[in-house]
Amino acid sequence: MNAPTPTPRPPRTSEGTLRTALRWLVAHHVFGSLLIVVFATAVIAGQVVDRTDFANSELAAGVEDRWGAPVVQPAPSLRYVHSGTIFTELKPLAFDRQHVEVQAKMNYRKRGLRYFSGFDFNLGAEYAVVNREGHDIDVAFIFPMEMDKSQVLLSELQFLVDGQEASLDLGESGNRLVWTGRIAKEATARFVIRYRARGLDSFVYKLDPALSARDVRVHLAVEGGDNYDYPPGVLSASEVRQSGDSVSLDWAFQSLESGVNLGVILPSEKTFDSMVARMAGRAWVPFLALVALLAALGLRHKRQLALHESYLLAAVYGFFFVLLAYLAAFMNFYVAYAVSALGLGAAVVAYARWLFPEEKPAVLAGLWGATLLVPTGAVILEGYTGLIYTLEILAALLGLMVLSTRAGVRAFLSDLSQPGGPPRAEPVSVPASSSEAS
């Protein structure tokens, strides 16, 4: 007598597969949990974007009123007439030397999640001109001061002519410093001006575009940051040197037919507001990975999460981004990140430990780290985002390869691949025939 042949299973249809997947998603409360996370992250991302727009308008204006403004320093001009003539037709006279040195120290200003690039600086400039007119000339040295002197806290102003202290007239409008005097035939006049002030975001030195310039050197040294940039319409530096958290930029030109703009956007702290918004905007992807990993733990321990348990875990995951945004507004961002990640992570691990008592705490902590710490850390280390994601995917693939070699995992996956299949037929013992009995 032969063993009965098992009835072949009917082939699965795409409709049956979709229904099975949909039932699995509903059974593990994926849709509701995802809705909670998406709602929480969308709200905080929207709040951060609104605050960023506000910071670029009203808040920035308030910061400028309190802590300075972008500094634009036009180069001085020199006008002359022949000595003894009427002082009405002033002619421009180009400088033979313009050496400017700016020493800036960053003084970052924080409002909410946003840091502003405040800086204190000392400016020292030396100018020289040679009288080649063949006779004495009367000159007017005009040094523009277009910035709000109370806003930038202009102080320690000093003006020297040929090494001697000289007085400056602020003029009727108060937006320029004026000195008048005489330069003898074939003589060289030297002007030195120094002052101290503060600014915000950028410093630009503007040469007169209508005049040629000779022996132009501008040295700008910044202490407290090195991620500089250039404003629009500004010529890049001839030489840049970086050391630690400082950078120095130099512009040097022997001759220029027309003036150009020289300057820099001062270093800035990371834009933590946009960083939180990017974290929140991407959060739903790693959260789905967390849901899948918790479902795998449920299959392993034969315990499916209840509705309220899934929703609680989703709420804590989404609340991480809310907590981070508000803590970072009142303390250092990295401290806020550590407090939020470790505090809520400890709560999630403790709760998951109660749900799966037989699971190792290290595994549960690894789930939190892989689905929250790594994705958010990739946003913080924006220069290494792709590398971090690649290494995490590689680690996951290697882990799956190792797990697939274990007998228990292979048997578990084999059972999952045949849901509802008939049990394997047991071997049937065939009774001995009468002839064999004889």
PDB file of N, CA and C in Angstrom, residues 52 77 82-83 95 100 135 153 158 160 166 174 177 200 209-210 215 220 248 265 269 275 278 290 313 338 381 429 436:
ATOM      1  N   THR A  52      11.596  79.939  11.359  1.00  0.00           N
ATOM      2  CA  THR A  52      12.705  80.291  10.488  1.00  0.00           C
ATOM      3  C   THR A  52      12.353  81.484   9.622  1.00  0.00           C
ATOM      4  N   SER A  77      37.551 108.553  -0.095  1.00  0.00           N
ATOM      5  CA  SER A  77      37.844 109.239  -1.358  1.00  0.00           C
ATOM      6  C   SER A  77      38.676 110.487  -1.065  1.00  0.00           C
ATOM      7  N   HIS A  82      43.747 122.910  -7.016  1.00  0.00           N
ATOM      8  CA  HIS A  82      45.045 123.583  -6.933  1.00  0.00           C
ATOM      9  C   HIS A  82      45.000 124.650  -5.841  1.00  0.00           C
ATOM     10  N   SER A  83      46.045 124.744  -5.109  1.00  0.00           N
ATOM     11  CA  SER A  83      46.084 125.711  -4.003  1.00  0.00           C
ATOM     12  C   SER A  83      45.886 127.127  -4.527  1.00  0.00           C
ATOM     13  N   PHE A  95      44.249 106.909  -4.690  1.00  0.00           N
ATOM     14  CA  PHE A  95      45.282 106.603  -3.697  1.00  0.00           C
ATOM     15  C   PHE A  95      46.364 105.741  -4.348  1.00  0.00           C
ATOM     16  N   VAL A 100      44.292  97.667   4.302  1.00  0.00           N
ATOM     17  CA  VAL A 100      43.222  97.572   5.297  1.00  0.00           C
ATOM     18  C   VAL A 100      43.368  96.251   6.048  1.00  0.00           C
ATOM     19  N   HIS A 135      52.413 121.184  -8.383  1.00  0.00           N
ATOM     20  CA  HIS A 135      52.270 122.322  -7.476  1.00  0.00           C
ATOM     21  C   HIS A 135      51.464 121.853  -6.278  1.00  0.00           C
ATOM     22  N   LEU A 153      27.858 100.291  17.582  1.00  0.00           N
ATOM     23  CA  LEU A 153      28.682 100.704  18.727  1.00  0.00           C
ATOM     24  C   LEU A 153      30.077 101.148  18.285  1.00  0.00           C
ATOM     25  N   GLN A 158      40.205 106.730  15.759  1.00  0.00           N
ATOM     26  CA  GLN A 158      41.490 107.425  15.759  1.00  0.00           C
ATOM     27  C   GLN A 158      41.867 107.752  14.315  1.00  0.00           C
ATOM     28  N   LEU A 160      45.008 109.656  11.938  1.00  0.00           N
ATOM     29  CA  LEU A 160      46.361 110.207  11.888  1.00  0.00           C
ATOM     30  C   LEU A 160      46.657 110.679  10.472  1.00  0.00           C
ATOM     31  N   ALA A 166      44.894 113.935  14.152  1.00  0.00           N
ATOM     32  CA  ALA A 166      44.137 114.968  13.453  1.00  0.00           C
ATOM     33  C   ALA A 166      42.668 114.813  13.799  1.00  0.00           C
ATOM     34  N   GLY A 174      26.282 113.580   9.283  1.00  0.00           N
ATOM     35  CA  GLY A 174      26.840 112.650  10.262  1.00  0.00           C
ATOM     36  C   GLY A 174      27.172 111.284   9.702  1.00  0.00           C
ATOM     37  N   LEU A 177      33.278 111.097   7.652  1.00  0.00           N
ATOM     38  CA  LEU A 177      34.334 111.804   8.367  1.00  0.00           C
ATOM     39  C   LEU A 177      35.150 112.592   7.340  1.00  0.00           C
ATOM     40  N   LEU A 200      27.085  92.095  12.148  1.00  0.00           N
ATOM     41  CA  LEU A 200      26.254  90.903  12.091  1.00  0.00           C
ATOM     42  C   LEU A 200      26.322  90.326  10.681  1.00  0.00           C
ATOM     43  N   PRO A 209      34.100 102.399  -7.527  1.00  0.00           N
ATOM     44  CA  PRO A 209      34.093 101.807  -8.873  1.00  0.00           C
ATOM     45  C   PRO A 209      34.482 102.789  -9.970  1.00  0.00           C
ATOM     46  N   ALA A 210      34.498 104.089  -9.674  1.00  0.00           N
ATOM     47  CA  ALA A 210      34.803 105.087 -10.701  1.00  0.00           C
ATOM     48  C   ALA A 210      36.283 105.426 -10.760  1.00  0.00           C
ATOM     49  N   ASP A 215      48.111  99.235  -5.435  1.00  0.00           N
ATOM     50  CA  ASP A 215      48.635  98.636  -4.197  1.00  0.00           C
ATOM     51  C   ASP A 215      47.524  98.461  -3.157  1.00  0.00           C
ATOM     52  N   LEU A 220      41.681  90.147   6.328  1.00  0.00           N
ATOM     53  CA  LEU A 220      40.547  89.952   7.234  1.00  0.00           C
ATOM     54  C   LEU A 220      40.762  88.650   7.997  1.00  0.00           C
ATOM     55  N   SER A 248      41.831  83.274   7.970  1.00  0.00           N
ATOM     56  CA  SER A 248      42.288  84.593   7.531  1.00  0.00           C
ATOM     57  C   SER A 248      42.223  84.637   6.005  1.00  0.00           C
ATOM     58  N   ILE A 265      31.144  86.650   4.162  1.00  0.00           N
ATOM     59  CA  ILE A 265      30.073  86.309   5.097  1.00  0.00           C
ATOM     60  C   ILE A 265      30.721  85.584   6.262  1.00  0.00           C
ATOM     61  N   GLU A 269      27.039  79.350  13.085  1.00  0.00           N
ATOM     62  CA  GLU A 269      26.723  78.085  13.724  1.00  0.00           C
ATOM     63  C   GLU A 269      25.771  77.312  12.812  1.00  0.00           C
ATOM     64  N   MET A 275      17.649  71.991  10.822  1.00  0.00           N
ATOM     65  CA  MET A 275      18.084  70.633  11.120  1.00  0.00           C
ATOM     66  C   MET A 275      16.958  69.827  11.773  1.00  0.00           C
ATOM     67  N   ARG A 278      14.357  68.970   9.168  1.00  0.00           N
ATOM     68  CA  ARG A 278      14.736  67.832   8.314  1.00  0.00           C
ATOM     69  C   ARG A 278      14.587  66.515   9.051  1.00  0.00           C
ATOM     70  N   LEU A 290      11.071  50.679  12.610  1.00  0.00           N
ATOM     71  CA  LEU A 290      10.844  50.313  14.005  1.00  0.00           C
ATOM     72  C   LEU A 290       9.606  49.434  14.144  1.00  0.00           C
ATOM     73  N   LEU A 313       3.899  53.661  21.801  1.00  0.00           N
ATOM     74  CA  LEU A 313       5.259  53.690  21.267  1.00  0.00           C
ATOM     75  C   LEU A 313       5.373  54.712  20.135  1.00  0.00           C
ATOM     76  N   ALA A 338      20.898  65.047  23.427  1.00  0.00           N
ATOM     77  CA  ALA A 338      21.272  63.929  24.295  1.00  0.00           C
ATOM     78  C   ALA A 338      20.190  63.655  25.337  1.00  0.00           C
ATOM     79  N   LEU A 381      25.270  65.204  11.268  1.00  0.00           N
ATOM     80  CA  LEU A 381      26.541  65.104  10.546  1.00  0.00           C
ATOM     81  C   LEU A 381      26.250  65.157   9.054  1.00  0.00           C
ATOM     82  N   SER A 429       3.039   2.774   7.859  1.00  0.00           N
ATOM     83  CA  SER A 429       3.634   1.424   7.938  1.00  0.00           C
ATOM     84  C   SER A 429       2.804   0.464   7.092  1.00  0.00           C
ATOM     85  N   GLU A 436       4.842 -13.233   2.952  1.00  0.00           N
ATOM     86  CA  GLU A 436       6.038 -12.944   3.750  1.00  0.00           C
ATOM     87  C   GLU A 436       5.916 -13.556   5.128  1.00  0.00           C
TER      88      GLU A 436
END
